[in-house]
Amino acid sequence: MTLVLAAALLGGCSRPPVHVSGPFYVGTLAETNDVYLIRCPHGPDEGCAVDGLPGPRIVAAGANGRYIVVAQAGDSDDQERRYFYFARVPQEVAGWGNNPERIVGPLTQAEFDKAAHDLHLPPLTIRR
């Protein structure tokens, strides 16, 4: 599990984190410019963590009251995007290695589309 504090995530970063929902943001890791789904229980200025959440290379995210969804760019131009989702849980503000979410993925576009239909997953509305 990777643990990254806010100073490393946000320090020198040209784009501020984008709020997805609850404690979840899409943020850029300053040293590499990689984009991650990050957990910031007290907001993006008080400490954030990449604690087993999908990343790097996040290109889109979305949320509703039940799920968080994420799209990740492929490793190369010819590789398809990968998709992840997880159910929201009351303990989601715990963070820092205590994440209770069960992340499903990586999924192909077809697998994600089926899950989106069956589970009524939210759309990927936040683009990076």
mmCIF file with all atom_site columns, C-alpha atoms in Angstrom:
data_model
loop_
_atom_site.group_PDB
_atom_site.id
_atom_site.type_symbol
_atom_site.label_atom_id
_atom_site.label_alt_id
_atom_site.label_comp_id
_atom_site.label_asym_id
_atom_site.label_entity_id
_atom_site.label_seq_id
_atom_site.pdbx_PDB_ins_code
_atom_site.Cartn_x
_atom_site.Cartn_y
_atom_site.Cartn_z
_atom_site.occupancy
_atom_site.B_iso_or_equiv
_atom_site.pdbx_formal_charge
_atom_site.auth_seq_id
_atom_site.auth_comp_id
_atom_site.auth_asym_id
_atom_site.auth_atom_id
_atom_site.pdbx_PDB_model_num
ATOM 1   C CA . MET A 1 1   ? 0.000   0.000  0.000   1.00 0.00 ? 1   MET A CA 1
ATOM 2   C CA . THR A 1 2   ? 1.301   3.409  -0.903  1.00 0.00 ? 2   THR A CA 1
ATOM 3   C CA . LEU A 1 3   ? 1.008   6.270  1.525   1.00 0.00 ? 3   LEU A CA 1
ATOM 4   C CA . VAL A 1 4   ? 1.538   9.804  0.271   1.00 0.00 ? 4   VAL A CA 1
ATOM 5   C CA . LEU A 1 5   ? 0.984   12.951 2.329   1.00 0.00 ? 5   LEU A CA 1
ATOM 6   C CA . ALA A 1 6   ? -0.560  16.167 1.024   1.00 0.00 ? 6   ALA A CA 1
ATOM 7   C CA . ALA A 1 7   ? 2.724   18.030 0.782   1.00 0.00 ? 7   ALA A CA 1
ATOM 8   C CA . ALA A 1 8   ? 4.014   15.484 -1.720  1.00 0.00 ? 8   ALA A CA 1
ATOM 9   C CA . LEU A 1 9   ? 0.735   15.362 -3.605  1.00 0.00 ? 9   LEU A CA 1
ATOM 10  C CA . LEU A 1 10  ? 0.061   19.046 -3.791  1.00 0.00 ? 10  LEU A CA 1
ATOM 11  C CA . GLY A 1 11  ? 3.465   20.676 -3.477  1.00 0.00 ? 11  GLY A CA 1
ATOM 12  C CA . GLY A 1 12  ? 4.421   22.413 -6.695  1.00 0.00 ? 12  GLY A CA 1
ATOM 13  C CA . CYS A 1 13  ? 1.371   21.089 -8.446  1.00 0.00 ? 13  CYS A CA 1
ATOM 14  C CA . SER A 1 14  ? 0.008   23.250 -11.244 1.00 0.00 ? 14  SER A CA 1
ATOM 15  C CA . ARG A 1 15  ? -3.564  22.039 -10.930 1.00 0.00 ? 15  ARG A CA 1
ATOM 16  C CA . PRO A 1 16  ? -5.397  21.835 -7.608  1.00 0.00 ? 16  PRO A CA 1
ATOM 17  C CA . PRO A 1 17  ? -7.145  18.581 -6.681  1.00 0.00 ? 17  PRO A CA 1
ATOM 18  C CA . VAL A 1 18  ? -10.634 18.154 -8.116  1.00 0.00 ? 18  VAL A CA 1
ATOM 19  C CA . HIS A 1 19  ? -13.311 17.067 -5.665  1.00 0.00 ? 19  HIS A CA 1
ATOM 20  C CA . VAL A 1 20  ? -15.085 13.847 -6.638  1.00 0.00 ? 20  VAL A CA 1
ATOM 21  C CA . SER A 1 21  ? -17.277 13.241 -3.578  1.00 0.00 ? 21  SER A CA 1
ATOM 22  C CA . GLY A 1 22  ? -16.841 12.953 0.182   1.00 0.00 ? 22  GLY A CA 1
ATOM 23  C CA . PRO A 1 23  ? -13.151 12.616 1.029   1.00 0.00 ? 23  PRO A CA 1
ATOM 24  C CA . PHE A 1 24  ? -12.193 11.607 -2.529  1.00 0.00 ? 24  PHE A CA 1
ATOM 25  C CA . TYR A 1 25  ? -10.345 13.887 -4.946  1.00 0.00 ? 25  TYR A CA 1
ATOM 26  C CA . VAL A 1 26  ? -8.454  13.478 -8.191  1.00 0.00 ? 26  VAL A CA 1
ATOM 27  C CA . GLY A 1 27  ? -5.013  14.955 -7.638  1.00 0.00 ? 27  GLY A CA 1
ATOM 28  C CA . THR A 1 28  ? -1.615  15.204 -9.289  1.00 0.00 ? 28  THR A CA 1
ATOM 29  C CA . LEU A 1 29  ? 1.531   13.861 -7.690  1.00 0.00 ? 29  LEU A CA 1
ATOM 30  C CA . ALA A 1 30  ? 3.938   16.797 -8.010  1.00 0.00 ? 30  ALA A CA 1
ATOM 31  C CA . GLU A 1 31  ? 7.118   14.787 -8.603  1.00 0.00 ? 31  GLU A CA 1
ATOM 32  C CA . THR A 1 32  ? 5.762   12.765 -11.524 1.00 0.00 ? 32  THR A CA 1
ATOM 33  C CA . ASN A 1 33  ? 2.611   14.591 -12.696 1.00 0.00 ? 33  ASN A CA 1
ATOM 34  C CA . ASP A 1 34  ? 0.780   11.268 -12.341 1.00 0.00 ? 34  ASP A CA 1
ATOM 35  C CA . VAL A 1 35  ? -2.908  11.646 -11.502 1.00 0.00 ? 35  VAL A CA 1
ATOM 36  C CA . TYR A 1 36  ? -4.330  9.565  -8.646  1.00 0.00 ? 36  TYR A CA 1
ATOM 37  C CA . LEU A 1 37  ? -7.583  9.120  -6.790  1.00 0.00 ? 37  LEU A CA 1
ATOM 38  C CA . ILE A 1 38  ? -6.695  10.453 -3.346  1.00 0.00 ? 38  ILE A CA 1
ATOM 39  C CA . ARG A 1 39  ? -8.440  10.407 0.014   1.00 0.00 ? 39  ARG A CA 1
ATOM 40  C CA . CYS A 1 40  ? -8.478  13.699 1.950   1.00 0.00 ? 40  CYS A CA 1
ATOM 41  C CA . PRO A 1 41  ? -10.651 13.202 5.060   1.00 0.00 ? 41  PRO A CA 1
ATOM 42  C CA . HIS A 1 42  ? -10.180 16.817 6.186   1.00 0.00 ? 42  HIS A CA 1
ATOM 43  C CA . GLY A 1 43  ? -10.051 18.484 2.764   1.00 0.00 ? 43  GLY A CA 1
ATOM 44  C CA . PRO A 1 44  ? -7.202  18.781 0.263   1.00 0.00 ? 44  PRO A CA 1
ATOM 45  C CA . ASP A 1 45  ? -5.159  21.164 2.433   1.00 0.00 ? 45  ASP A CA 1
ATOM 46  C CA . GLU A 1 46  ? -4.843  19.009 5.567   1.00 0.00 ? 46  GLU A CA 1
ATOM 47  C CA . GLY A 1 47  ? -3.340  15.760 4.389   1.00 0.00 ? 47  GLY A CA 1
ATOM 48  C CA . CYS A 1 48  ? -4.204  13.291 1.698   1.00 0.00 ? 48  CYS A CA 1
ATOM 49  C CA . ALA A 1 49  ? -3.328  9.706  0.994   1.00 0.00 ? 49  ALA A CA 1
ATOM 50  C CA . VAL A 1 50  ? -3.053  7.361  -1.926  1.00 0.00 ? 50  VAL A CA 1
ATOM 51  C CA . ASP A 1 51  ? -3.822  4.252  0.069   1.00 0.00 ? 51  ASP A CA 1
ATOM 52  C CA . GLY A 1 52  ? -4.587  1.473  -2.348  1.00 0.00 ? 52  GLY A CA 1
ATOM 53  C CA . LEU A 1 53  ? -6.968  3.606  -4.397  1.00 0.00 ? 53  LEU A CA 1
ATOM 54  C CA . PRO A 1 54  ? -6.781  3.456  -8.206  1.00 0.00 ? 54  PRO A CA 1
ATOM 55  C CA . GLY A 1 55  ? -3.940  5.320  -9.864  1.00 0.00 ? 55  GLY A CA 1
ATOM 56  C CA . PRO A 1 56  ? -1.760  6.527  -11.459 1.00 0.00 ? 56  PRO A CA 1
ATOM 57  C CA . ARG A 1 57  ? -2.930  7.935  -14.796 1.00 0.00 ? 57  ARG A CA 1
ATOM 58  C CA . ILE A 1 58  ? -6.520  8.630  -13.721 1.00 0.00 ? 58  ILE A CA 1
ATOM 59  C CA . VAL A 1 59  ? -8.326  10.353 -16.580 1.00 0.00 ? 59  VAL A CA 1
ATOM 60  C CA . ALA A 1 60  ? -11.916 10.416 -15.276 1.00 0.00 ? 60  ALA A CA 1
ATOM 61  C CA . ALA A 1 61  ? -13.936 9.807  -12.122 1.00 0.00 ? 61  ALA A CA 1
ATOM 62  C CA . GLY A 1 62  ? -17.505 9.968  -10.941 1.00 0.00 ? 62  GLY A CA 1
ATOM 63  C CA . ALA A 1 63  ? -19.599 9.373  -7.856  1.00 0.00 ? 63  ALA A CA 1
ATOM 64  C CA . ASN A 1 64  ? -23.072 9.018  -6.496  1.00 0.00 ? 64  ASN A CA 1
ATOM 65  C CA . GLY A 1 65  ? -24.359 8.124  -3.048  1.00 0.00 ? 65  GLY A CA 1
ATOM 66  C CA . ARG A 1 66  ? -23.477 4.464  -3.519  1.00 0.00 ? 66  ARG A CA 1
ATOM 67  C CA . TYR A 1 67  ? -20.347 4.222  -5.702  1.00 0.00 ? 67  TYR A CA 1
ATOM 68  C CA . ILE A 1 68  ? -17.109 5.864  -6.806  1.00 0.00 ? 68  ILE A CA 1
ATOM 69  C CA . VAL A 1 69  ? -15.950 5.084  -10.376 1.00 0.00 ? 69  VAL A CA 1
ATOM 70  C CA . VAL A 1 70  ? -12.578 5.746  -11.997 1.00 0.00 ? 70  VAL A CA 1
ATOM 71  C CA . ALA A 1 71  ? -11.092 5.421  -15.491 1.00 0.00 ? 71  ALA A CA 1
ATOM 72  C CA . GLN A 1 72  ? -7.352  4.934  -15.857 1.00 0.00 ? 72  GLN A CA 1
ATOM 73  C CA . ALA A 1 73  ? -5.350  5.524  -19.038 1.00 0.00 ? 73  ALA A CA 1
ATOM 74  C CA . GLY A 1 74  ? -3.510  2.546  -20.463 1.00 0.00 ? 74  GLY A CA 1
ATOM 75  C CA . ASP A 1 75  ? 0.246   2.141  -20.158 1.00 0.00 ? 75  ASP A CA 1
ATOM 76  C CA . SER A 1 76  ? 0.670   2.855  -23.855 1.00 0.00 ? 76  SER A CA 1
ATOM 77  C CA . ASP A 1 77  ? -1.293  4.445  -26.677 1.00 0.00 ? 77  ASP A CA 1
ATOM 78  C CA . ASP A 1 78  ? -2.542  1.092  -27.928 1.00 0.00 ? 78  ASP A CA 1
ATOM 79  C CA . GLN A 1 79  ? -3.719  -0.151 -24.541 1.00 0.00 ? 79  GLN A CA 1
ATOM 80  C CA . GLU A 1 80  ? -7.353  0.348  -23.616 1.00 0.00 ? 80  GLU A CA 1
ATOM 81  C CA . ARG A 1 81  ? -8.472  2.294  -20.598 1.00 0.00 ? 81  ARG A CA 1
ATOM 82  C CA . ARG A 1 82  ? -9.041  0.357  -17.400 1.00 0.00 ? 82  ARG A CA 1
ATOM 83  C CA . TYR A 1 83  ? -11.995 0.949  -15.107 1.00 0.00 ? 83  TYR A CA 1
ATOM 84  C CA . PHE A 1 84  ? -12.498 0.559  -11.373 1.00 0.00 ? 84  PHE A CA 1
ATOM 85  C CA . TYR A 1 85  ? -15.370 1.040  -8.962  1.00 0.00 ? 85  TYR A CA 1
ATOM 86  C CA . PHE A 1 86  ? -16.055 0.607  -5.290  1.00 0.00 ? 86  PHE A CA 1
ATOM 87  C CA . ALA A 1 87  ? -19.058 0.902  -3.030  1.00 0.00 ? 87  ALA A CA 1
ATOM 88  C CA . ARG A 1 88  ? -19.206 3.841  -0.633  1.00 0.00 ? 88  ARG A CA 1
ATOM 89  C CA . VAL A 1 89  ? -18.952 2.820  3.014   1.00 0.00 ? 89  VAL A CA 1
ATOM 90  C CA . PRO A 1 90  ? -19.528 4.807  6.222   1.00 0.00 ? 90  PRO A CA 1
ATOM 91  C CA . GLN A 1 91  ? -15.859 4.393  7.210   1.00 0.00 ? 91  GLN A CA 1
ATOM 92  C CA . GLU A 1 92  ? -14.523 5.998  4.017   1.00 0.00 ? 92  GLU A CA 1
ATOM 93  C CA . VAL A 1 93  ? -13.061 8.912  5.952   1.00 0.00 ? 93  VAL A CA 1
ATOM 94  C CA . ALA A 1 94  ? -10.647 6.594  7.804   1.00 0.00 ? 94  ALA A CA 1
ATOM 95  C CA . GLY A 1 95  ? -8.000  6.603  5.054   1.00 0.00 ? 95  GLY A CA 1
ATOM 96  C CA . TRP A 1 96  ? -4.259  6.147  5.490   1.00 0.00 ? 96  TRP A CA 1
ATOM 97  C CA . GLY A 1 97  ? -4.121  2.402  5.186   1.00 0.00 ? 97  GLY A CA 1
ATOM 98  C CA . ASN A 1 98  ? -7.438  1.745  6.889   1.00 0.00 ? 98  ASN A CA 1
ATOM 99  C CA . ASN A 1 99  ? -9.476  1.881  3.708   1.00 0.00 ? 99  ASN A CA 1
ATOM 100 C CA . PRO A 1 100 ? -12.442 -0.477 3.977   1.00 0.00 ? 100 PRO A CA 1
ATOM 101 C CA . GLU A 1 101 ? -13.371 -0.246 0.294   1.00 0.00 ? 101 GLU A CA 1
ATOM 102 C CA . ARG A 1 102 ? -13.296 -3.322 -1.876  1.00 0.00 ? 102 ARG A CA 1
ATOM 103 C CA . ILE A 1 103 ? -12.034 -2.000 -5.195  1.00 0.00 ? 103 ILE A CA 1
ATOM 104 C CA . VAL A 1 104 ? -13.308 -3.875 -8.239  1.00 0.00 ? 104 VAL A CA 1
ATOM 105 C CA . GLY A 1 105 ? -11.031 -3.763 -11.280 1.00 0.00 ? 105 GLY A CA 1
ATOM 106 C CA . PRO A 1 106 ? -9.255  -3.310 -13.487 1.00 0.00 ? 106 PRO A CA 1
ATOM 107 C CA . LEU A 1 107 ? -12.164 -3.868 -15.856 1.00 0.00 ? 107 LEU A CA 1
ATOM 108 C CA . THR A 1 108 ? -12.363 -3.584 -19.616 1.00 0.00 ? 108 THR A CA 1
ATOM 109 C CA . GLN A 1 109 ? -14.808 -1.136 -21.198 1.00 0.00 ? 109 GLN A CA 1
ATOM 110 C CA . ALA A 1 110 ? -17.295 -3.977 -21.820 1.00 0.00 ? 110 ALA A CA 1
ATOM 111 C CA . GLU A 1 111 ? -17.027 -5.271 -18.237 1.00 0.00 ? 111 GLU A CA 1
ATOM 112 C CA . PHE A 1 112 ? -17.426 -1.764 -16.852 1.00 0.00 ? 112 PHE A CA 1
ATOM 113 C CA . ASP A 1 113 ? -20.433 -1.042 -19.080 1.00 0.00 ? 113 ASP A CA 1
ATOM 114 C CA . LYS A 1 114 ? -22.124 -4.219 -17.837 1.00 0.00 ? 114 LYS A CA 1
ATOM 115 C CA . ALA A 1 115 ? -21.400 -3.356 -14.187 1.00 0.00 ? 115 ALA A CA 1
ATOM 116 C CA . ALA A 1 116 ? -22.618 0.226  -14.790 1.00 0.00 ? 116 ALA A CA 1
ATOM 117 C CA . HIS A 1 117 ? -25.889 -1.108 -16.183 1.00 0.00 ? 117 HIS A CA 1
ATOM 118 C CA . ASP A 1 118 ? -26.397 -3.803 -13.535 1.00 0.00 ? 118 ASP A CA 1
ATOM 119 C CA . LEU A 1 119 ? -25.394 -1.674 -10.507 1.00 0.00 ? 119 LEU A CA 1
ATOM 120 C CA . HIS A 1 120 ? -26.474 1.771  -11.758 1.00 0.00 ? 120 HIS A CA 1
ATOM 121 C CA . LEU A 1 121 ? -22.933 3.112  -11.424 1.00 0.00 ? 121 LEU A CA 1
ATOM 122 C CA . PRO A 1 122 ? -22.514 6.874  -11.786 1.00 0.00 ? 122 PRO A CA 1
ATOM 123 C CA . PRO A 1 123 ? -21.164 8.388  -15.002 1.00 0.00 ? 123 PRO A CA 1
ATOM 124 C CA . LEU A 1 124 ? -17.552 9.454  -15.357 1.00 0.00 ? 124 LEU A CA 1
ATOM 125 C CA . THR A 1 125 ? -18.209 13.195 -15.160 1.00 0.00 ? 125 THR A CA 1
ATOM 126 C CA . ILE A 1 126 ? -14.882 14.515 -13.819 1.00 0.00 ? 126 ILE A CA 1
ATOM 127 C CA . ARG A 1 127 ? -12.137 14.626 -16.458 1.00 0.00 ? 127 ARG A CA 1
ATOM 128 C CA . ARG A 1 128 ? -8.430  15.287 -15.915 1.00 0.00 ? 128 ARG A CA 1
#
